[in-house]
Tab-separated table of C-alpha atoms (C1' of nucleotides) in Angstrom:
chain	number	residue	atom	x	y	z
A	1	MET	CA	107.631	90.399	87.724
A	2	ALA	CA	107.391	90.387	91.468
A	3	ARG	CA	106.597	93.876	92.643
A	4	SER	CA	106.396	95.396	96.107
A	5	LYS	CA	107.759	93.804	99.224
A	6	ALA	CA	107.211	90.447	100.801
A	7	PRO	CA	106.237	90.686	104.478
A	8	ASN	CA	109.132	91.405	106.779
A	9	ASP	CA	110.414	88.359	108.615
A	10	GLN	CA	110.877	90.292	111.800
A	11	GLU	CA	107.428	91.729	112.016
A	12	LEU	CA	105.126	90.739	114.797
A	13	LEU	CA	101.799	89.127	114.032
A	14	GLN	CA	99.558	92.139	114.193
A	15	GLY	CA	97.273	92.112	117.184
A	16	THR	CA	99.422	89.903	119.377
A	17	LEU	CA	101.545	92.598	120.997
A	18	ASP	CA	98.770	93.716	123.320
A	19	MET	CA	98.298	90.160	124.541
A	20	LEU	CA	102.022	89.687	125.092
A	21	ILE	CA	102.239	92.863	127.139
A	22	LEU	CA	99.229	91.946	129.252
A	23	LYS	CA	100.629	88.482	129.848
A	24	THR	CA	103.999	89.849	130.894
A	25	LEU	CA	102.372	92.074	133.475
A	26	VAL	CA	100.671	89.153	135.197
A	27	MET	CA	103.995	88.602	136.997
A	28	GLY	CA	103.719	92.098	138.473
A	29	PRO	CA	104.157	95.732	137.447
A	30	ALA	CA	106.991	96.683	135.146
A	31	HIS	CA	108.148	99.604	133.047
A	32	GLY	CA	108.048	99.628	129.261
A	33	HIS	CA	111.659	98.911	128.586
A	34	ALA	CA	111.620	95.945	130.937
A	35	ILE	CA	108.415	94.549	129.429
A	36	ALA	CA	110.018	94.505	126.002
A	37	GLN	CA	113.105	92.790	127.347
A	38	VAL	CA	111.093	90.105	129.094
A	39	ILE	CA	109.162	89.337	125.917
A	40	GLU	CA	112.309	89.236	123.832
A	41	HIS	CA	114.096	87.031	126.309
A	42	THR	CA	111.338	84.504	126.984
A	43	SER	CA	110.710	84.169	123.233
A	44	GLU	CA	114.377	83.263	122.847
A	45	GLU	CA	115.049	86.526	121.006
A	46	VAL	CA	112.598	85.635	118.234
A	47	LEU	CA	110.199	88.451	119.095
A	48	GLN	CA	111.708	91.924	118.773
A	49	ILE	CA	109.699	94.777	120.222
A	50	GLU	CA	110.468	98.112	118.559
A	51	GLN	CA	110.081	101.213	120.679
A	52	GLY	CA	107.801	102.682	118.038
A	53	SER	CA	105.450	99.753	118.593
A	54	LEU	CA	105.906	99.398	122.336
A	55	TYR	CA	104.960	102.848	123.564
A	56	PRO	CA	101.910	103.328	121.369
A	57	ALA	CA	100.726	99.903	122.538
A	58	LEU	CA	101.182	100.799	126.201
A	59	HIS	CA	99.274	104.052	125.761
A	60	ARG	CA	96.543	102.252	123.860
A	61	LEU	CA	96.167	99.648	126.592
A	62	GLU	CA	96.034	102.311	129.252
A	63	ASP	CA	93.444	104.287	127.285
A	64	ARG	CA	91.284	101.201	127.144
A	65	GLY	CA	91.558	100.647	130.854
A	66	TRP	CA	93.539	97.426	130.777
A	67	LEU	CA	96.582	99.063	132.368
A	68	SER	CA	97.297	101.757	134.945
A	69	SER	CA	100.597	103.579	135.308
A	70	THR	CA	102.678	105.400	137.876
A	71	TRP	CA	106.069	107.060	137.624
A	72	GLY	CA	108.881	105.557	139.619
A	73	ALA	CA	112.536	104.610	139.432
A	74	SER	CA	113.924	101.642	137.549
A	75	GLU	CA	116.409	99.104	138.879
A	76	ASN	CA	119.098	101.311	137.298
A	77	ASN	CA	117.774	104.382	139.054
A	78	ARG	CA	116.270	105.803	135.867
A	79	LYS	CA	112.943	107.585	135.747
A	80	ALA	CA	110.463	105.035	134.429
A	81	LYS	CA	106.722	104.595	134.090
A	82	PHE	CA	105.482	101.442	135.740
A	83	TYR	CA	102.481	99.687	134.291
A	84	LYS	CA	100.123	97.472	136.258
A	85	LEU	CA	97.382	95.157	135.061
A	86	THR	CA	93.886	96.293	136.037
A	87	ALA	CA	90.966	93.988	136.784
A	88	GLN	CA	89.608	94.774	133.330
A	89	GLY	CA	93.025	94.027	131.908
A	90	LYS	CA	92.928	90.553	133.387
A	91	LYS	CA	89.580	89.902	131.750
A	92	GLN	CA	90.878	91.203	128.462
A	93	LEU	CA	93.931	88.958	128.701
A	94	ALA	CA	91.685	85.941	129.154
A	95	LEU	CA	89.719	86.944	126.071
A	96	GLU	CA	92.830	87.413	124.011
A	97	GLU	CA	94.306	84.126	125.142
A	98	ASN	CA	91.154	82.350	124.037
A	99	ARG	CA	91.203	84.144	120.728
A	100	TRP	CA	94.846	83.244	120.207
A	101	ARG	CA	94.264	79.587	120.974
A	102	GLN	CA	91.265	79.439	118.686
A	103	MET	CA	92.999	81.258	115.848
A	104	SER	CA	96.279	79.372	116.014
A	105	ARG	CA	94.432	76.074	116.156
A	106	ALA	CA	92.301	77.061	113.150
A	107	ILE	CA	95.374	78.037	111.187
A	108	GLY	CA	97.008	74.791	112.216
A	109	LEU	CA	94.058	72.879	110.795
A	110	VAL	CA	94.393	74.583	107.428
A	111	MET	CA	98.149	74.184	107.421
A	112	GLY	CA	97.814	70.496	108.135
A	113	GLU	CA	99.620	70.571	111.459
A	114	ILE	CA	97.000	68.408	113.021
B	1	MET	CA	87.199	104.870	130.677
B	2	ALA	CA	87.787	102.392	127.934
B	3	ARG	CA	87.814	104.213	124.619
B	4	SER	CA	87.976	102.916	121.053
B	5	LYS	CA	87.395	99.330	120.093
B	6	ALA	CA	88.896	96.111	121.312
B	7	PRO	CA	90.120	93.922	118.451
B	8	ASN	CA	87.334	92.172	116.616
B	9	ASP	CA	87.005	88.522	117.512
B	10	GLN	CA	86.423	87.553	113.921
B	11	GLU	CA	89.406	89.266	112.465
B	12	LEU	CA	92.170	87.262	110.905
B	13	LEU	CA	95.681	87.467	112.257
B	14	GLN	CA	97.148	89.987	109.892
B	15	GLY	CA	99.652	88.500	107.496
B	16	THR	CA	98.337	84.948	107.638
B	17	LEU	CA	95.794	85.156	104.820
B	18	ASP	CA	98.422	84.998	102.105
B	19	MET	CA	99.870	81.846	103.620
B	20	LEU	CA	96.439	80.236	103.921
B	21	ILE	CA	95.672	80.946	100.271
B	22	LEU	CA	99.010	79.599	99.097
B	23	LYS	CA	98.558	76.486	101.201
B	24	THR	CA	95.066	75.871	99.837
B	25	LEU	CA	96.365	76.011	96.290
B	26	VAL	CA	98.875	73.231	96.910
B	27	MET	CA	96.001	70.805	96.313
B	28	GLY	CA	95.540	72.241	92.827
B	29	PRO	CA	94.136	75.324	91.100
B	30	ALA	CA	90.940	76.881	92.384
B	31	HIS	CA	88.902	80.044	91.990
B	32	GLY	CA	88.613	82.707	94.677
B	33	HIS	CA	85.233	81.781	96.020
B	34	ALA	CA	86.236	78.150	96.376
B	35	ILE	CA	89.518	79.029	98.093
B	36	ALA	CA	87.636	80.960	100.743
B	37	GLN	CA	85.216	78.114	101.277
B	38	VAL	CA	87.977	75.566	101.668
B	39	ILE	CA	89.720	77.703	104.281
B	40	GLU	CA	86.487	78.287	106.162
B	41	HIS	CA	85.561	74.641	106.089
B	42	THR	CA	88.909	73.138	107.067
B	43	SER	CA	89.224	75.632	109.912
B	44	GLU	CA	85.863	74.384	111.176
B	45	GLU	CA	84.232	77.721	110.332
B	46	VAL	CA	86.544	79.611	112.682
B	47	LEU	CA	88.262	81.541	109.900
B	48	GLN	CA	85.942	83.775	107.886
B	49	ILE	CA	87.318	85.212	104.667
B	50	GLU	CA	85.588	88.431	103.631
B	51	GLN	CA	85.439	89.194	99.925
B	52	GLY	CA	87.002	92.567	100.600
B	53	SER	CA	90.048	90.754	101.986
B	54	LEU	CA	90.071	87.832	99.597
B	55	TYR	CA	90.269	89.562	96.238
B	56	PRO	CA	92.866	92.153	97.174
B	57	ALA	CA	94.953	89.306	98.575
B	58	LEU	CA	94.658	87.264	95.382
B	59	HIS	CA	95.673	90.248	93.252
B	60	ARG	CA	98.542	90.994	95.583
B	61	LEU	CA	99.816	87.425	95.382
B	62	GLU	CA	99.555	87.427	91.611
B	63	ASP	CA	101.385	90.768	91.412
B	64	ARG	CA	104.212	89.287	93.422
B	65	GLY	CA	104.445	86.295	91.159
B	66	TRP	CA	103.307	83.665	93.652
B	67	LEU	CA	100.127	82.931	91.671
B	68	SER	CA	99.038	82.828	88.050
B	69	SER	CA	95.448	83.016	86.875
B	70	THR	CA	93.236	81.981	83.965
B	71	TRP	CA	89.529	82.462	83.356
B	72	GLY	CA	87.365	79.391	83.233
B	73	ALA	CA	84.065	77.987	84.397
B	74	SER	CA	83.289	76.910	87.949
B	75	GLU	CA	81.634	73.650	88.997
B	76	ASN	CA	78.355	75.591	88.872
B	77	ASN	CA	79.045	76.808	85.368
B	78	ARG	CA	79.780	80.348	86.505
B	79	LYS	CA	82.595	82.444	85.063
B	80	ALA	CA	85.472	82.220	87.487
B	81	LYS	CA	89.156	83.073	87.655
B	82	PHE	CA	91.277	80.077	88.523
B	83	TYR	CA	94.479	80.606	90.465
B	84	LYS	CA	97.482	78.320	90.346
B	85	LEU	CA	100.559	78.217	92.516
B	86	THR	CA	103.764	79.171	90.700
B	87	ALA	CA	107.209	77.788	91.460
B	88	GLN	CA	107.985	81.039	93.267
B	89	GLY	CA	104.741	80.682	95.154
B	90	LYS	CA	105.818	77.318	96.482
B	91	LYS	CA	109.061	78.811	97.746
B	92	GLN	CA	107.155	81.654	99.348
B	93	LEU	CA	104.785	79.224	101.027
B	94	ALA	CA	107.728	77.378	102.554
B	95	LEU	CA	109.084	80.676	103.890
B	96	GLU	CA	105.759	81.673	105.353
B	97	GLU	CA	105.250	78.280	106.946
B	98	ASN	CA	108.609	78.590	108.642
B	99	ARG	CA	107.800	82.075	109.797
B	100	TRP	CA	104.443	80.950	111.156
B	101	ARG	CA	105.980	78.058	113.048
B	102	GLN	CA	108.686	80.252	114.512
B	103	MET	CA	106.281	83.006	115.490
B	104	SER	CA	103.595	80.815	116.989
B	105	ARG	CA	106.196	78.912	118.964
B	106	ALA	CA	107.706	82.168	120.228
B	107	ILE	CA	104.318	83.451	121.284
B	108	GLY	CA	103.624	80.120	122.939
B	109	LEU	CA	106.792	80.499	124.966
B	110	VAL	CA	105.721	83.901	126.253
B	111	MET	CA	102.191	82.718	126.921
B	112	GLY	CA	103.482	79.783	128.911
B	113	GLU	CA	102.063	77.119	126.621
B	114	ILE	CA	105.303	75.244	126.659
C	1	DT	C1'	133.839	116.408	130.929
C	2	DT	C1'	132.461	113.407	127.546
C	3	DT	C1'	130.288	109.385	126.135
C	4	DT	C1'	127.338	105.640	126.758
C	5	DT	C1'	123.281	103.478	128.339
C	6	DC	C1'	118.656	103.636	129.896
C	7	DC	C1'	113.977	105.144	129.330
C	8	DC	C1'	110.124	107.691	127.221
C	9	DA	C1'	107.776	109.628	123.345
C	10	DT	C1'	105.864	111.077	118.697
C	11	DA	C1'	105.297	111.787	113.625
C	12	DG	C1'	104.620	109.805	109.336
C	13	DA	C1'	104.603	105.999	106.167
C	14	DC	C1'	102.981	101.524	105.112
C	15	DG	C1'	100.400	97.264	104.507
C	16	DT	C1'	96.456	94.402	105.502
C	17	DT	C1'	92.010	93.898	106.784
C	18	DC	C1'	87.356	95.493	107.242
C	19	DT	C1'	82.581	97.395	105.715
C	20	DA	C1'	79.903	98.668	102.024
C	21	DT	C1'	78.707	98.678	97.441
C	22	DT	C1'	78.402	97.405	92.480
C	23	DG	C1'	77.597	94.259	88.917
C	24	DG	C1'	77.118	90.307	85.747
C	25	DA	C1'	75.284	85.938	84.711
C	26	DG	C1'	73.458	81.150	85.374
C	27	DA	C1'	69.886	78.369	88.089
C	28	DG	C1'	65.435	77.511	89.554
C	29	DG	C1'	60.560	78.464	90.766
C	30	DG	C1'	56.257	80.294	89.358
D	1	DC	C1'	58.975	84.094	80.252
D	2	DC	C1'	59.916	86.659	84.440
D	3	DC	C1'	61.687	87.080	88.943
D	4	DT	C1'	64.560	85.937	92.497
D	5	DC	C1'	68.387	83.626	94.394
D	6	DT	C1'	72.969	82.210	94.341
D	7	DC	C1'	77.547	82.347	92.595
D	8	DC	C1'	81.647	84.909	91.486
D	9	DA	C1'	84.494	89.068	90.901
D	10	DA	C1'	85.925	93.638	92.014
D	11	DT	C1'	86.810	98.315	94.156
D	12	DA	C1'	86.659	102.419	97.213
D	13	DG	C1'	87.358	104.156	101.596
D	14	DA	C1'	88.129	103.727	106.461
D	15	DA	C1'	90.353	101.726	110.381
D	16	DC	C1'	94.104	99.861	112.776
D	17	DG	C1'	98.686	98.294	114.329
D	18	DT	C1'	103.367	98.107	113.222
D	19	DC	C1'	107.474	100.011	111.312
D	20	DT	C1'	111.377	103.547	110.538
D	21	DA	C1'	113.198	107.647	112.001
D	22	DT	C1'	113.893	111.102	115.179
D	23	DG	C1'	114.332	113.727	119.476
D	24	DG	C1'	115.308	114.228	124.188
D	25	DG	C1'	116.352	113.858	129.277
D	26	DA	C1'	119.018	111.996	132.881
D	27	DA	C1'	122.013	108.619	135.397
D	28	DA	C1'	126.251	105.932	134.929
D	29	DA	C1'	130.718	105.110	133.255
D	30	DA	C1'	134.997	106.410	131.172
DNA sequence: TTTTTCCCATAGACGTTCTATTGGAGAGGG
DNA sequence: CCCTCTCCAATAGAACGTCTATGGGAAAAA
């Protein structure tokens, strides 16, 4: 009998959120809520970024030096923390893009999507 | 200062191993060691399947009813457990293929690989 | 004033992968 | 025959990222 749960359809591919956030910030600084909306929108609502994933990821990226942050006001005049890509963050994004390309191609080979 | 570790370059994209195993078994039954080798080879050695990931995954898939197993002898006359895709496993593979396609396309959209 | 929307944040659970280790048994060299 | 190498399976424990659930403040809208 089939026990336990099959993987959730809505879940992100673990390890890709950091890359998506970094990529979004190439366009310029943004606050967390806006970053999530941009990702959701440009992925045609396929990717859903939960707040419980978003904020830990932002803090993690800042801890690692890929992002810097400053408090400011959002477009709606709300208090918001704006994140900006650092020089190290740009390097990291390049690394993660390469890794993504390599990995998705490798998986494509196995899956016969040549 | 950058603390903690950046993601390991060699790590699999979490959640894709099950799909890769199921896909490999479409060609016919195989034992664990051979499954890993097929995946590594067809991915041009990009994907590396650690034993500590492989066997838990196989047991997980069998628990869920996607695989069935029988003991036999390998090509090298070693004792080996052969895994076979079940009917449910084929359905699950189709689901995971769809999910992979949807997710990788969505990520591609965000990453500007249109 | 009350309610809604925006924005940030954390705790705890969960699942998958990793590193490290154990172990058995056939193959092959000496 | 003995020793080593390779093949094949398995598990424990740690690490990590994501999820669900929850709380809260403050501006806007009703």
